[in-house]
Amino acid sequence: MNATTTAPASAPNSDRVIDTFSPASPYAGMPTYYAASANPTPRRPELLGEERADICVVGAGFTGMGAALELAERGYKVIVVEGERVGWGASGRNGGQLVNGYSRRMLEVRQHYGAEAEKAFGAMALEGQGIIRERVAKYGIACDLRAGNAIMAMSKPQLKTLAERTEEWHRHGHTQMFLAEGAAAREHINSDRYIGGMFDPIGGHMHSLNYVLGEAAAFESLGGRIFEYSRVTHVDRGAEPVVHTAKGKVRANKVLVCGNAYLGDAAPDLSGRVLPVSSQVIATEVLGDDLLETLFPTNYCIEDIRYIPDYYRRTADGRLLYGGGTIYGGFDPASIEGKILPQLHQTFPQLKGVKVDFQWSGNFALTMTRYPQMGRVSDSVYFSQGDSGHGVTTTQMLGRRLAEAIDGQMTKFDVFASLPYIPFVGGKLFRVPYCVVGAWYYGMRDRLGI
Ligand SMILES: Cc1cc2nc3c(=O)[nH]c(=O)nc-3n(C[C@H](O)[C@H](O)[C@H](O)COP(=O)(O)OP(=O)(O)OC[C@H]3O[C@@H](n4cnc5c(N)ncnc54)[C@H](O)[C@@H]3O)c2cc1C
């Protein structure tokens, strides 16, 4: 699943072909629930020969498509160059959970970078979910968007941490966030595994692939152009940068590099700053709304507070979509179902015996600090990457930051661009074993419920 696929020989260089999808013929060959239920979408041409744009964006995930759409709305002539298909990376195969905030608590932002940084982070913390809701409404994107997410605790120390985090949110103006215990928590998630949780009515969940496909359609409706199956091999970073693929090039005034965990050799100095990490997801057979309503009475999506959490939710067609696990280095486990099903059974013992219809993995980009990396590698080449597994909402906000920076609005961009870059301990050779040791330590704390 993590291997790069190649364009089918029959893929025509025309954006007139509309693909429709089913389990037998999924989007981009991906064995995911999302790919099997993707909305019909045009097959975009491969980049052949030379093109010219104001801005060229590398990568059609949430970060790249979001920035491209924002720039097209601002009147720029934008070309997006994608190595596979729109949403092929983490954006089209994640848990679909809109979790507000960052991979780090606001308290940690203050501890690491001071009160001003905390204030600036706090002011942008809810922006991502707002952008999703705004685009879904503005462009009529059909992506099963639902309100509500929760982070759950299995022990008293974990619940105490969530109580502190709820307070933190209130201090940053998100007063709808609330803590619930026992029966009150069960009104949202009916599992004996938890003693309580932190509930966010303006979080939510959605069909991620259909959202990014909707962004792509909106972008094209504004005159934007997308090339698929066009992997960027390198970017000339001069005053007039050039994006190169095997068969073509794009000359632009500015380039945005948004390849995240899949960027690879196109910009080794950037991909070397992050560690690809895989996470695994399964989708069950259709269980039906009656059963799912007993488990998720309010249709909130759920994540637990552990260092390596389980995350799960209902789908619009009545399945349980359940994810978890991480593998540092971005590899697939021997059996995804074998890894995830035991977790699902712990959460819902009554579901032993349900069939798994889909199983897949995907890579996100982890940074050493767990803060996103954003900046410029030259006057004309910008990048954003490394939202560290917490990207559905964050990437929307960061995509907007990139677009603003192109437009000369640097203040918010600089909040992230000014964060110091800290390399992984152990360098390229030993960073994976170091991360495994770190995860083992935090996993032990999770098992002890602290
Ligand atoms: C299994 C899984 C579950 C997750 N669940 C959640 C969740 O529930 N909630 C949450 O907040 N976050 C979640 N995340 C994280 C979230 O999905 C990511 O942070 C986010 O999608 C990253 O978006 P992106 O656009 O930066 O990267 P991607 O979506 O990976 O997009 C990068 C794109 O760039 C393309 N590309 C790369 N290199 C090149 C190149 N050289 N030339 C051309 N194109 C290139 C890739 O093909 C890809 O399409 C999950 C991640 C995974 C993997």
PDB file of C-alpha atoms in Angstrom, residues 22-222:
ATOM      1  CA  SER A  22     -16.451   0.620  -6.542  1.00  0.00           C
ATOM      2  CA  PRO A  23     -14.741  -2.031  -4.378  1.00  0.00           C
ATOM      3  CA  ALA A  24     -13.895  -3.877  -7.595  1.00  0.00           C
ATOM      4  CA  SER A  25     -12.417  -0.803  -9.233  1.00  0.00           C
ATOM      5  CA  PRO A  26     -11.192   1.568  -6.522  1.00  0.00           C
ATOM      6  CA  TYR A  27      -9.715   5.022  -6.985  1.00  0.00           C
ATOM      7  CA  ALA A  28      -6.015   4.857  -7.909  1.00  0.00           C
ATOM      8  CA  GLY A  29      -5.942   1.130  -7.068  1.00  0.00           C
ATOM      9  CA  MET A  30      -6.122   1.930  -3.345  1.00  0.00           C
ATOM     10  CA  PRO A  31      -7.706  -0.844  -1.203  1.00  0.00           C
ATOM     11  CA  THR A  32      -9.422   1.685   1.047  1.00  0.00           C
ATOM     12  CA  TYR A  33     -13.014   2.298   1.993  1.00  0.00           C
ATOM     13  CA  TYR A  34     -12.536   5.846   0.721  1.00  0.00           C
ATOM     14  CA  ALA A  35     -11.266   4.728  -2.678  1.00  0.00           C
ATOM     15  CA  ALA A  36     -14.148   2.301  -3.106  1.00  0.00           C
ATOM     16  CA  SER A  37     -16.710   5.004  -2.282  1.00  0.00           C
ATOM     17  CA  ALA A  38     -15.042   8.005  -3.952  1.00  0.00           C
ATOM     18  CA  ASN A  39     -17.218  10.467  -5.833  1.00  0.00           C
ATOM     19  CA  PRO A  40     -16.824  10.406  -9.626  1.00  0.00           C
ATOM     20  CA  THR A  41     -13.817  12.503 -10.558  1.00  0.00           C
ATOM     21  CA  PRO A  42     -12.038  13.435 -13.785  1.00  0.00           C
ATOM     22  CA  ARG A  43      -8.804  11.696 -14.674  1.00  0.00           C
ATOM     23  CA  ARG A  44      -6.264  14.498 -14.967  1.00  0.00           C
ATOM     24  CA  PRO A  45      -3.570  14.488 -17.625  1.00  0.00           C
ATOM     25  CA  GLU A  46       0.089  13.689 -17.102  1.00  0.00           C
ATOM     26  CA  LEU A  47       2.476  16.653 -17.378  1.00  0.00           C
ATOM     27  CA  LEU A  48       4.086  16.554 -20.837  1.00  0.00           C
ATOM     28  CA  GLY A  49       6.331  19.347 -22.151  1.00  0.00           C
ATOM     29  CA  GLU A  50       6.614  22.813 -20.682  1.00  0.00           C
ATOM     30  CA  GLU A  51       3.939  24.783 -18.805  1.00  0.00           C
ATOM     31  CA  ARG A  52       3.940  28.229 -17.198  1.00  0.00           C
ATOM     32  CA  ALA A  53       2.127  29.413 -14.031  1.00  0.00           C
ATOM     33  CA  ASP A  54       2.305  32.084 -11.364  1.00  0.00           C
ATOM     34  CA  ILE A  55       2.530  29.369  -8.728  1.00  0.00           C
ATOM     35  CA  CYS A  56       3.328  25.663  -8.998  1.00  0.00           C
ATOM     36  CA  VAL A  57       2.266  23.399  -6.134  1.00  0.00           C
ATOM     37  CA  VAL A  58       3.915  19.984  -5.657  1.00  0.00           C
ATOM     38  CA  GLY A  59       1.504  17.454  -4.109  1.00  0.00           C
ATOM     39  CA  ALA A  60      -2.312  17.281  -4.181  1.00  0.00           C
ATOM     40  CA  GLY A  61      -3.078  16.427  -0.548  1.00  0.00           C
ATOM     41  CA  PHE A  62      -4.840  18.681   1.961  1.00  0.00           C
ATOM     42  CA  THR A  63      -1.838  21.021   2.237  1.00  0.00           C
ATOM     43  CA  GLY A  64      -1.188  21.408  -1.491  1.00  0.00           C
ATOM     44  CA  MET A  65      -4.825  21.434  -2.679  1.00  0.00           C
ATOM     45  CA  GLY A  66      -5.814  23.784   0.137  1.00  0.00           C
ATOM     46  CA  ALA A  67      -3.063  26.260  -0.697  1.00  0.00           C
ATOM     47  CA  ALA A  68      -3.775  25.961  -4.428  1.00  0.00           C
ATOM     48  CA  LEU A  69      -7.495  26.621  -3.936  1.00  0.00           C
ATOM     49  CA  GLU A  70      -6.806  29.611  -1.713  1.00  0.00           C
ATOM     50  CA  LEU A  71      -4.399  31.037  -4.321  1.00  0.00           C
ATOM     51  CA  ALA A  72      -6.852  30.444  -7.170  1.00  0.00           C
ATOM     52  CA  GLU A  73      -9.473  32.301  -5.117  1.00  0.00           C
ATOM     53  CA  ARG A  74      -6.998  35.164  -4.828  1.00  0.00           C
ATOM     54  CA  GLY A  75      -6.667  35.288  -8.628  1.00  0.00           C
ATOM     55  CA  TYR A  76      -3.358  33.487  -9.167  1.00  0.00           C
ATOM     56  CA  LYS A  77      -2.727  31.171 -12.118  1.00  0.00           C
ATOM     57  CA  VAL A  78      -1.832  27.925 -10.346  1.00  0.00           C
ATOM     58  CA  ILE A  79      -0.672  24.486 -11.516  1.00  0.00           C
ATOM     59  CA  VAL A  80      -0.683  21.478  -9.157  1.00  0.00           C
ATOM     60  CA  VAL A  81       1.659  18.587  -9.989  1.00  0.00           C
ATOM     61  CA  GLU A  82       0.793  15.284  -8.273  1.00  0.00           C
ATOM     62  CA  GLY A  83       2.888  12.103  -8.454  1.00  0.00           C
ATOM     63  CA  GLU A  84      -0.128   9.779  -8.242  1.00  0.00           C
ATOM     64  CA  ARG A  85      -3.705  11.058  -8.055  1.00  0.00           C
ATOM     65  CA  VAL A  86      -5.402  13.796  -6.048  1.00  0.00           C
ATOM     66  CA  GLY A  87      -5.632  12.663  -2.405  1.00  0.00           C
ATOM     67  CA  TRP A  88      -3.458   9.588  -2.957  1.00  0.00           C
ATOM     68  CA  GLY A  89      -1.337  10.323   0.158  1.00  0.00           C
ATOM     69  CA  ALA A  90      -2.377  10.562   3.796  1.00  0.00           C
ATOM     70  CA  SER A  91      -5.193  12.988   2.931  1.00  0.00           C
ATOM     71  CA  GLY A  92      -7.204  10.396   1.015  1.00  0.00           C
ATOM     72  CA  ARG A  93      -6.766   7.516   3.457  1.00  0.00           C
ATOM     73  CA  ASN A  94      -6.783   8.867   7.018  1.00  0.00           C
ATOM     74  CA  GLY A  95      -9.242   8.453   9.879  1.00  0.00           C
ATOM     75  CA  GLY A  96     -11.212  11.468   8.651  1.00  0.00           C
ATOM     76  CA  GLN A  97     -11.274  12.979  12.148  1.00  0.00           C
ATOM     77  CA  LEU A  98     -11.436  16.752  12.517  1.00  0.00           C
ATOM     78  CA  VAL A  99      -9.542  17.168  15.771  1.00  0.00           C
ATOM     79  CA  ASN A 100      -8.952  20.768  16.717  1.00  0.00           C
ATOM     80  CA  GLY A 101      -5.520  21.962  17.806  1.00  0.00           C
ATOM     81  CA  TYR A 102      -2.045  20.624  17.169  1.00  0.00           C
ATOM     82  CA  SER A 103       0.045  17.550  17.930  1.00  0.00           C
ATOM     83  CA  ARG A 104       1.237  19.473  20.986  1.00  0.00           C
ATOM     84  CA  ARG A 105      -0.807  21.020  23.762  1.00  0.00           C
ATOM     85  CA  MET A 106      -0.950  24.813  23.997  1.00  0.00           C
ATOM     86  CA  LEU A 107       0.691  24.503  27.409  1.00  0.00           C
ATOM     87  CA  GLU A 108       3.682  22.867  25.734  1.00  0.00           C
ATOM     88  CA  VAL A 109       3.837  25.666  23.150  1.00  0.00           C
ATOM     89  CA  ARG A 110       4.224  28.123  26.044  1.00  0.00           C
ATOM     90  CA  GLN A 111       6.842  25.946  27.748  1.00  0.00           C
ATOM     91  CA  HIS A 112       8.848  25.599  24.522  1.00  0.00           C
ATOM     92  CA  TYR A 113       8.434  28.984  22.841  1.00  0.00           C
ATOM     93  CA  GLY A 114       6.836  31.398  25.328  1.00  0.00           C
ATOM     94  CA  ALA A 115       3.511  33.137  25.964  1.00  0.00           C
ATOM     95  CA  GLU A 116       3.438  35.105  22.669  1.00  0.00           C
ATOM     96  CA  ALA A 117       3.807  31.903  20.635  1.00  0.00           C
ATOM     97  CA  GLU A 118       1.104  30.219  22.706  1.00  0.00           C
ATOM     98  CA  LYS A 119      -1.231  33.145  22.002  1.00  0.00           C
ATOM     99  CA  ALA A 120      -0.503  33.014  18.269  1.00  0.00           C
ATOM    100  CA  PHE A 121      -0.982  29.218  18.118  1.00  0.00           C
ATOM    101  CA  GLY A 122      -4.186  29.533  20.129  1.00  0.00           C
ATOM    102  CA  ALA A 123      -5.597  32.175  17.787  1.00  0.00           C
ATOM    103  CA  MET A 124      -5.183  29.793  14.806  1.00  0.00           C
ATOM    104  CA  ALA A 125      -6.156  26.548  16.551  1.00  0.00           C
ATOM    105  CA  LEU A 126      -9.774  26.448  15.363  1.00  0.00           C
ATOM    106  CA  GLU A 127      -9.176  27.856  11.900  1.00  0.00           C
ATOM    107  CA  GLY A 128      -8.747  24.507  10.109  1.00  0.00           C
ATOM    108  CA  GLN A 129     -12.190  23.136  10.963  1.00  0.00           C
ATOM    109  CA  GLY A 130     -13.666  26.497   9.948  1.00  0.00           C
ATOM    110  CA  ILE A 131     -11.999  26.298   6.535  1.00  0.00           C
ATOM    111  CA  ILE A 132     -13.393  22.781   5.977  1.00  0.00           C
ATOM    112  CA  ARG A 133     -16.924  23.888   6.882  1.00  0.00           C
ATOM    113  CA  GLU A 134     -16.581  27.034   4.779  1.00  0.00           C
ATOM    114  CA  ARG A 135     -15.444  25.091   1.676  1.00  0.00           C
ATOM    115  CA  VAL A 136     -18.012  22.326   2.075  1.00  0.00           C
ATOM    116  CA  ALA A 137     -20.746  24.989   2.153  1.00  0.00           C
ATOM    117  CA  LYS A 138     -19.270  27.279  -0.517  1.00  0.00           C
ATOM    118  CA  TYR A 139     -18.485  24.588  -3.094  1.00  0.00           C
ATOM    119  CA  GLY A 140     -21.144  22.029  -2.138  1.00  0.00           C
ATOM    120  CA  ILE A 141     -18.576  19.321  -1.391  1.00  0.00           C
ATOM    121  CA  ALA A 142     -20.329  15.985  -0.692  1.00  0.00           C
ATOM    122  CA  CYS A 143     -18.065  14.429   1.955  1.00  0.00           C
ATOM    123  CA  ASP A 144     -20.396  13.217   4.749  1.00  0.00           C
ATOM    124  CA  LEU A 145     -19.230  15.962   7.133  1.00  0.00           C
ATOM    125  CA  ARG A 146     -20.541  15.392  10.687  1.00  0.00           C
ATOM    126  CA  ALA A 147     -19.994  17.392  13.885  1.00  0.00           C
ATOM    127  CA  GLY A 148     -18.282  16.212  17.060  1.00  0.00           C
ATOM    128  CA  ASN A 149     -15.173  14.440  18.226  1.00  0.00           C
ATOM    129  CA  ALA A 150     -13.967  13.182  21.586  1.00  0.00           C
ATOM    130  CA  ILE A 151     -10.669  12.234  23.176  1.00  0.00           C
ATOM    131  CA  MET A 152     -11.163   9.491  25.759  1.00  0.00           C
ATOM    132  CA  ALA A 153      -9.413   8.505  28.989  1.00  0.00           C
ATOM    133  CA  MET A 154      -9.004   4.990  30.369  1.00  0.00           C
ATOM    134  CA  SER A 155      -7.647   5.995  33.784  1.00  0.00           C
ATOM    135  CA  LYS A 156      -7.978   8.755  36.365  1.00  0.00           C
ATOM    136  CA  PRO A 157      -4.573  10.334  35.589  1.00  0.00           C
ATOM    137  CA  GLN A 158      -5.515  10.442  31.900  1.00  0.00           C
ATOM    138  CA  LEU A 159      -8.866  12.051  32.733  1.00  0.00           C
ATOM    139  CA  LYS A 160      -7.080  14.633  34.886  1.00  0.00           C
ATOM    140  CA  THR A 161      -4.908  15.509  31.886  1.00  0.00           C
ATOM    141  CA  LEU A 162      -8.039  15.919  29.761  1.00  0.00           C
ATOM    142  CA  ALA A 163      -9.580  18.163  32.424  1.00  0.00           C
ATOM    143  CA  GLU A 164      -6.473  20.377  32.239  1.00  0.00           C
ATOM    144  CA  ARG A 165      -6.648  20.406  28.467  1.00  0.00           C
ATOM    145  CA  THR A 166     -10.331  21.417  28.603  1.00  0.00           C
ATOM    146  CA  GLU A 167      -9.358  24.348  30.842  1.00  0.00           C
ATOM    147  CA  GLU A 168      -6.601  25.281  28.407  1.00  0.00           C
ATOM    148  CA  TRP A 169      -9.102  25.344  25.541  1.00  0.00           C
ATOM    149  CA  HIS A 170     -11.442  27.559  27.541  1.00  0.00           C
ATOM    150  CA  ARG A 171      -8.586  29.991  28.155  1.00  0.00           C
ATOM    151  CA  HIS A 172      -8.092  30.139  24.384  1.00  0.00           C
ATOM    152  CA  GLY A 173     -11.747  30.918  23.800  1.00  0.00           C
ATOM    153  CA  HIS A 174     -13.000  27.470  22.800  1.00  0.00           C
ATOM    154  CA  THR A 175     -15.658  27.373  25.493  1.00  0.00           C
ATOM    155  CA  GLN A 176     -17.781  24.720  23.766  1.00  0.00           C
ATOM    156  CA  MET A 177     -15.212  22.059  24.700  1.00  0.00           C
ATOM    157  CA  PHE A 178     -16.467  20.020  27.673  1.00  0.00           C
ATOM    158  CA  LEU A 179     -15.439  17.155  29.914  1.00  0.00           C
ATOM    159  CA  ALA A 180     -17.854  14.282  30.638  1.00  0.00           C
ATOM    160  CA  GLU A 181     -17.515  11.221  32.870  1.00  0.00           C
ATOM    161  CA  GLY A 182     -19.398   7.967  33.392  1.00  0.00           C
ATOM    162  CA  ALA A 183     -22.985   7.980  32.144  1.00  0.00           C
ATOM    163  CA  ALA A 184     -22.615  11.455  30.608  1.00  0.00           C
ATOM    164  CA  ALA A 185     -19.685  10.208  28.505  1.00  0.00           C
ATOM    165  CA  ARG A 186     -21.644   7.114  27.513  1.00  0.00           C
ATOM    166  CA  GLU A 187     -24.244   9.344  25.925  1.00  0.00           C
ATOM    167  CA  HIS A 188     -21.638   9.814  23.198  1.00  0.00           C
ATOM    168  CA  ILE A 189     -19.581   6.611  23.206  1.00  0.00           C
ATOM    169  CA  ASN A 190     -20.896   3.371  24.606  1.00  0.00           C
ATOM    170  CA  SER A 191     -17.765   1.416  25.549  1.00  0.00           C
ATOM    171  CA  ASP A 192     -16.595   0.070  28.924  1.00  0.00           C
ATOM    172  CA  ARG A 193     -13.034   0.922  27.963  1.00  0.00           C
ATOM    173  CA  TYR A 194     -13.292   4.551  29.077  1.00  0.00           C
ATOM    174  CA  ILE A 195     -14.058   6.425  32.269  1.00  0.00           C
ATOM    175  CA  GLY A 196     -14.617   9.772  30.572  1.00  0.00           C
ATOM    176  CA  GLY A 197     -13.414  12.122  27.914  1.00  0.00           C
ATOM    177  CA  MET A 198     -13.067  15.593  26.420  1.00  0.00           C
ATOM    178  CA  PHE A 199     -15.821  16.388  23.924  1.00  0.00           C
ATOM    179  CA  ASP A 200     -15.610  18.909  21.110  1.00  0.00           C
ATOM    180  CA  PRO A 201     -18.837  19.806  19.317  1.00  0.00           C
ATOM    181  CA  ILE A 202     -16.911  21.720  16.634  1.00  0.00           C
ATOM    182  CA  GLY A 203     -14.618  18.840  15.845  1.00  0.00           C
ATOM    183  CA  GLY A 204     -16.101  16.241  13.522  1.00  0.00           C
ATOM    184  CA  HIS A 205     -15.480  13.696  10.814  1.00  0.00           C
ATOM    185  CA  MET A 206     -15.744  13.348   7.066  1.00  0.00           C
ATOM    186  CA  HIS A 207     -14.933  11.267   3.984  1.00  0.00           C
ATOM    187  CA  SER A 208     -11.427  12.644   3.552  1.00  0.00           C
ATOM    188  CA  LEU A 209     -10.873  11.584  -0.037  1.00  0.00           C
ATOM    189  CA  ASN A 210     -14.155  13.110  -1.182  1.00  0.00           C
ATOM    190  CA  TYR A 211     -13.260  16.341   0.600  1.00  0.00           C
ATOM    191  CA  VAL A 212      -9.932  16.706  -1.197  1.00  0.00           C
ATOM    192  CA  LEU A 213     -11.520  15.667  -4.511  1.00  0.00           C
ATOM    193  CA  GLY A 214     -14.075  18.423  -3.865  1.00  0.00           C
ATOM    194  CA  GLU A 215     -11.302  20.933  -3.255  1.00  0.00           C
ATOM    195  CA  ALA A 216      -9.704  19.855  -6.538  1.00  0.00           C
ATOM    196  CA  ALA A 217     -12.986  20.367  -8.417  1.00  0.00           C
ATOM    197  CA  ALA A 218     -13.431  23.803  -6.819  1.00  0.00           C
ATOM    198  CA  PHE A 219      -9.862  24.722  -7.777  1.00  0.00           C
ATOM    199  CA  GLU A 220     -10.463  23.695 -11.392  1.00  0.00           C
ATOM    200  CA  SER A 221     -13.733  25.645 -11.479  1.00  0.00           C
ATOM    201  CA  LEU A 222     -11.597  28.731 -10.813  1.00  0.00           C
TER     202      LEU A 222
END
